[in-house]
Coordinates of C-alpha atoms in Angstrom, one line a residue:
X163 CA 50.0 27.8 232.9
X164 CA 48.6 27.0 229.4
X165 CA 45.7 24.8 228.4
X166 CA 48.2 22.4 227.0
X167 CA 49.9 22.1 230.4
X168 CA 46.6 21.0 231.9
X169 CA 45.7 18.3 229.4
X170 CA 45.8 14.9 230.9
X171 CA 48.3 12.4 229.6
X172 CA 47.4 8.8 228.9
X173 CA 48.5 7.7 232.4
X174 CA 48.0 10.8 234.4
X175 CA 45.8 10.2 237.5
X176 CA 42.4 11.9 237.5
X177 CA 43.3 13.5 240.8
X178 CA 46.3 15.2 239.4
X179 CA 44.2 16.7 236.6
X180 CA 41.7 17.9 239.1
X181 CA 44.4 19.6 241.2
X182 CA 45.8 21.4 238.1
X183 CA 42.3 22.6 237.1
X184 CA 41.6 23.6 240.7
X185 CA 44.8 25.5 241.1
X186 CA 44.4 27.5 237.8
X187 CA 40.8 28.4 238.6
X188 CA 41.6 29.4 242.1
X189 CA 44.3 31.7 240.8
X190 CA 42.0 33.1 238.2
X191 CA 39.6 34.1 241.0
X192 CA 42.3 35.5 243.2
X193 CA 43.9 37.4 240.4
X194 CA 40.6 38.9 239.1
X195 CA 40.5 37.1 235.8
X196 CA 37.3 35.5 237.1
X197 CA 35.2 38.1 238.8
X198 CA 32.3 37.9 241.3
X199 CA 29.2 36.8 239.5
X200 CA 31.1 35.1 236.6
X201 CA 29.6 31.7 235.8
X202 CA 31.7 28.5 235.7
X203 CA 30.3 26.3 233.0
X204 CA 31.6 22.7 233.0
X205 CA 31.5 22.3 229.2
X206 CA 33.4 25.5 228.6
X207 CA 36.0 24.8 231.2
X208 CA 36.5 21.2 230.0
X209 CA 37.2 22.5 226.5
X210 CA 39.5 25.2 227.8
X211 CA 41.7 22.7 229.7
X212 CA 41.4 19.9 227.3
X213 CA 40.0 17.5 229.9
X214 CA 36.8 15.7 230.7
X215 CA 34.0 17.3 232.8
X216 CA 34.7 15.0 235.8
X217 CA 37.9 16.8 237.1
X218 CA 36.2 20.2 236.3
X219 CA 33.2 19.3 238.3
X220 CA 35.3 18.2 241.2
X221 CA 37.4 21.3 241.0
X222 CA 34.3 23.5 241.1
X223 CA 33.0 21.7 244.1
X224 CA 36.4 22.2 245.8
X225 CA 36.2 26.0 245.1
X226 CA 32.7 26.0 246.7
X227 CA 34.2 24.4 249.8
X228 CA 37.0 26.9 249.9
X229 CA 34.5 29.8 249.7
X230 CA 35.4 31.1 246.2
X231 CA 32.3 29.8 244.4
X232 CA 28.7 29.3 245.2
X233 CA 25.8 27.5 243.5
X234 CA 23.0 29.9 242.6
X235 CA 21.0 26.8 241.5
X236 CA 22.1 23.1 241.4
X237 CA 23.4 23.6 237.9
X238 CA 24.7 27.2 238.0
X239 CA 28.0 27.9 239.8
X240 CA 29.3 31.5 240.0
X241 CA 32.2 33.2 241.6
X242 CA 31.1 34.3 245.0
X243 CA 30.4 37.9 245.8
X244 CA 31.8 38.6 249.3
X245 CA 29.5 40.4 251.7
X246 CA 30.4 42.8 254.5
X247 CA 29.7 39.9 256.9
X248 CA 32.0 37.6 255.0
X249 CA 34.8 40.2 255.1
X250 CA 34.2 41.0 258.8
X251 CA 34.3 37.3 259.8
X252 CA 37.5 36.6 257.9
X253 CA 39.3 39.6 259.6
X254 CA 37.9 38.6 263.0
X255 CA 39.7 35.3 262.5
X256 CA 42.9 37.0 261.4
X257 CA 42.8 39.3 264.4
X258 CA 42.4 36.3 266.8
X259 CA 45.0 34.0 265.3
X260 CA 47.6 36.2 263.5
X261 CA 48.0 38.5 266.5
X262 CA 48.6 35.5 268.7
X263 CA 50.9 33.9 266.2
X264 CA 53.0 37.2 266.1
X265 CA 53.6 37.0 269.8
X266 CA 54.6 33.4 269.6
X267 CA 57.0 34.1 266.7
X268 CA 58.7 36.8 268.6
X269 CA 59.5 34.4 271.4
X270 CA 60.5 31.4 269.3
X271 CA 62.0 32.5 265.9
X272 CA 65.7 31.8 265.5
X273 CA 68.1 34.0 263.5
X274 CA 68.2 31.4 260.7
X275 CA 64.4 31.2 260.5
X276 CA 64.2 35.0 260.1
X277 CA 66.2 35.0 256.9
X278 CA 63.3 33.9 254.7
X279 CA 60.8 36.6 255.8
X280 CA 63.5 39.2 255.4
X281 CA 64.1 38.1 251.8
X282 CA 60.4 38.3 251.2
X283 CA 60.4 41.9 252.4
X284 CA 63.2 42.7 250.0
X285 CA 61.1 41.2 247.1
X286 CA 58.1 43.1 248.3
X287 CA 60.0 46.4 248.2
X288 CA 61.1 45.7 244.6
X289 CA 57.6 44.7 243.5
X290 CA 56.2 47.8 245.2
X291 CA 58.5 50.1 243.3
X292 CA 57.4 48.3 240.1
X293 CA 53.7 48.3 241.1
X294 CA 53.7 44.6 240.4
X295 CA 50.3 43.5 241.9
X296 CA 50.7 39.8 241.0
X297 CA 54.0 39.5 242.7
X298 CA 53.0 41.5 245.7
X299 CA 49.9 39.4 246.3
X300 CA 52.0 36.3 246.3
X301 CA 54.9 37.7 248.3
X302 CA 52.7 39.4 251.0
X303 CA 50.7 36.2 251.4
X304 CA 53.9 34.2 251.8
X305 CA 55.2 36.7 254.3
X306 CA 52.2 36.0 256.5
X307 CA 52.6 32.3 256.0
X308 CA 56.2 32.5 257.2
X309 CA 55.2 34.4 260.4
X310 CA 52.6 31.8 261.1
X311 CA 55.2 29.1 260.7
X312 CA 57.6 31.0 263.0
X313 CA 55.0 30.7 265.7
X314 CA 56.1 27.1 266.1
X315 CA 52.4 26.0 266.5
X316 CA 51.5 23.5 263.8
X317 CA 47.8 23.4 264.8
X318 CA 47.6 27.2 264.4
X319 CA 48.9 26.9 260.9
X320 CA 46.4 24.1 260.1
X321 CA 43.5 26.1 261.4
X322 CA 44.4 29.0 259.1
X323 CA 44.8 26.9 255.9
X324 CA 41.1 26.6 255.0
X325 CA 40.7 30.4 254.8
X326 CA 44.2 31.2 253.4
X327 CA 42.9 31.4 249.8
X328 CA 40.1 33.8 250.7
X329 CA 42.4 36.0 252.6
X330 CA 44.8 36.1 249.6
X331 CA 41.7 37.0 247.5
X332 CA 41.0 40.0 249.7
X333 CA 44.7 41.0 249.8
X334 CA 44.7 41.2 246.0
X335 CA 41.8 43.7 246.1
X336 CA 43.6 46.0 248.5
X337 CA 46.4 47.7 246.5
X338 CA 47.7 50.1 249.2
X339 CA 51.1 48.4 248.7
X340 CA 53.5 51.0 250.2
X341 CA 51.5 51.0 253.4
X342 CA 51.4 47.2 253.6
X343 CA 55.2 47.1 253.1
X344 CA 55.8 49.6 255.9
X345 CA 53.5 47.6 258.3
X346 CA 55.2 44.3 257.3
X347 CA 58.6 45.8 258.0
X348 CA 57.5 47.0 261.4
X349 CA 56.0 43.6 262.2
X350 CA 59.2 41.9 261.2
X351 CA 61.4 44.2 263.3
X352 CA 59.3 43.5 266.4
X353 CA 59.5 39.7 265.8
X354 CA 63.2 39.8 265.1
X355 CA 63.8 41.9 268.2
X356 CA 62.0 39.2 270.3
X357 CA 59.5 41.8 271.6
X358 CA 56.3 39.7 271.9
X359 CA 54.2 42.6 273.2
X360 CA 55.2 44.9 270.4
X361 CA 54.7 42.2 267.8
X362 CA 51.2 41.6 269.0
X363 CA 50.4 45.3 269.0
X364 CA 51.8 45.8 265.5
X365 CA 50.0 42.8 264.2
X366 CA 46.7 44.0 265.6
X367 CA 47.1 47.4 264.1
X368 CA 48.1 45.8 260.7
X369 CA 45.0 43.6 260.6
X370 CA 42.7 46.4 261.5
X371 CA 44.2 48.8 259.1
X372 CA 44.0 46.2 256.3
X373 CA 40.4 45.5 257.2
X374 CA 39.5 49.2 256.9
X375 CA 41.3 49.4 253.6
X376 CA 39.7 46.3 252.2
X377 CA 36.2 47.5 253.2
X378 CA 36.9 50.8 251.5
X379 CA 38.0 49.2 248.3
X380 CA 35.1 46.7 248.2
X381 CA 32.3 48.8 249.5
X382 CA 33.5 52.4 249.3
X383 CA 33.5 53.2 253.0
X384 CA 34.9 52.0 256.3
X385 CA 33.8 50.3 259.5
X386 CA 35.6 48.7 262.4
X387 CA 35.8 45.0 262.7

């Protein structure tokens, strides 16, 4: 998305401009274009997007609420540096909810509903061969979103939404793509076979393996969740 795309038209609602700025900044953080410790300056961002400071200010506050940004002082907003505790808590939530969702999906998913995650696995395989990190981050996140949806539990999906962005941020930093693809295929096979016990076991192994890989990439070592 270019700066011109984000410029507000004469009748464009302020909320729409805010969402555009927010979406671009969020993706900048997830994709690594904005790194931990980088400062978000309202004046500079308003100039970049060709908008007033108001939607920029609101977008920054939304990023704070989503866990991407923190205020070092009332006037200094920076991209958040995730701590070991932050990472551990996020993966504890994944372990509790995604494992449960995998079991539900195995018992509820229809053949028609399984088509979309299968297509995402094919796209992930192609992106893995091409070492396309941007596409893999998107496709892998959407694969997990699909499995949550297959649980048939709308409340479960809603509970995961506030942390989905931060989990995607972590996924982008863990680039052990072939391993993730193999684990996703194993998880899909268990769900497609209707084997709830196997699906939960595979999901648990996947979350814990991903946790260890993420810790290793972020902090240079491993620890169990």
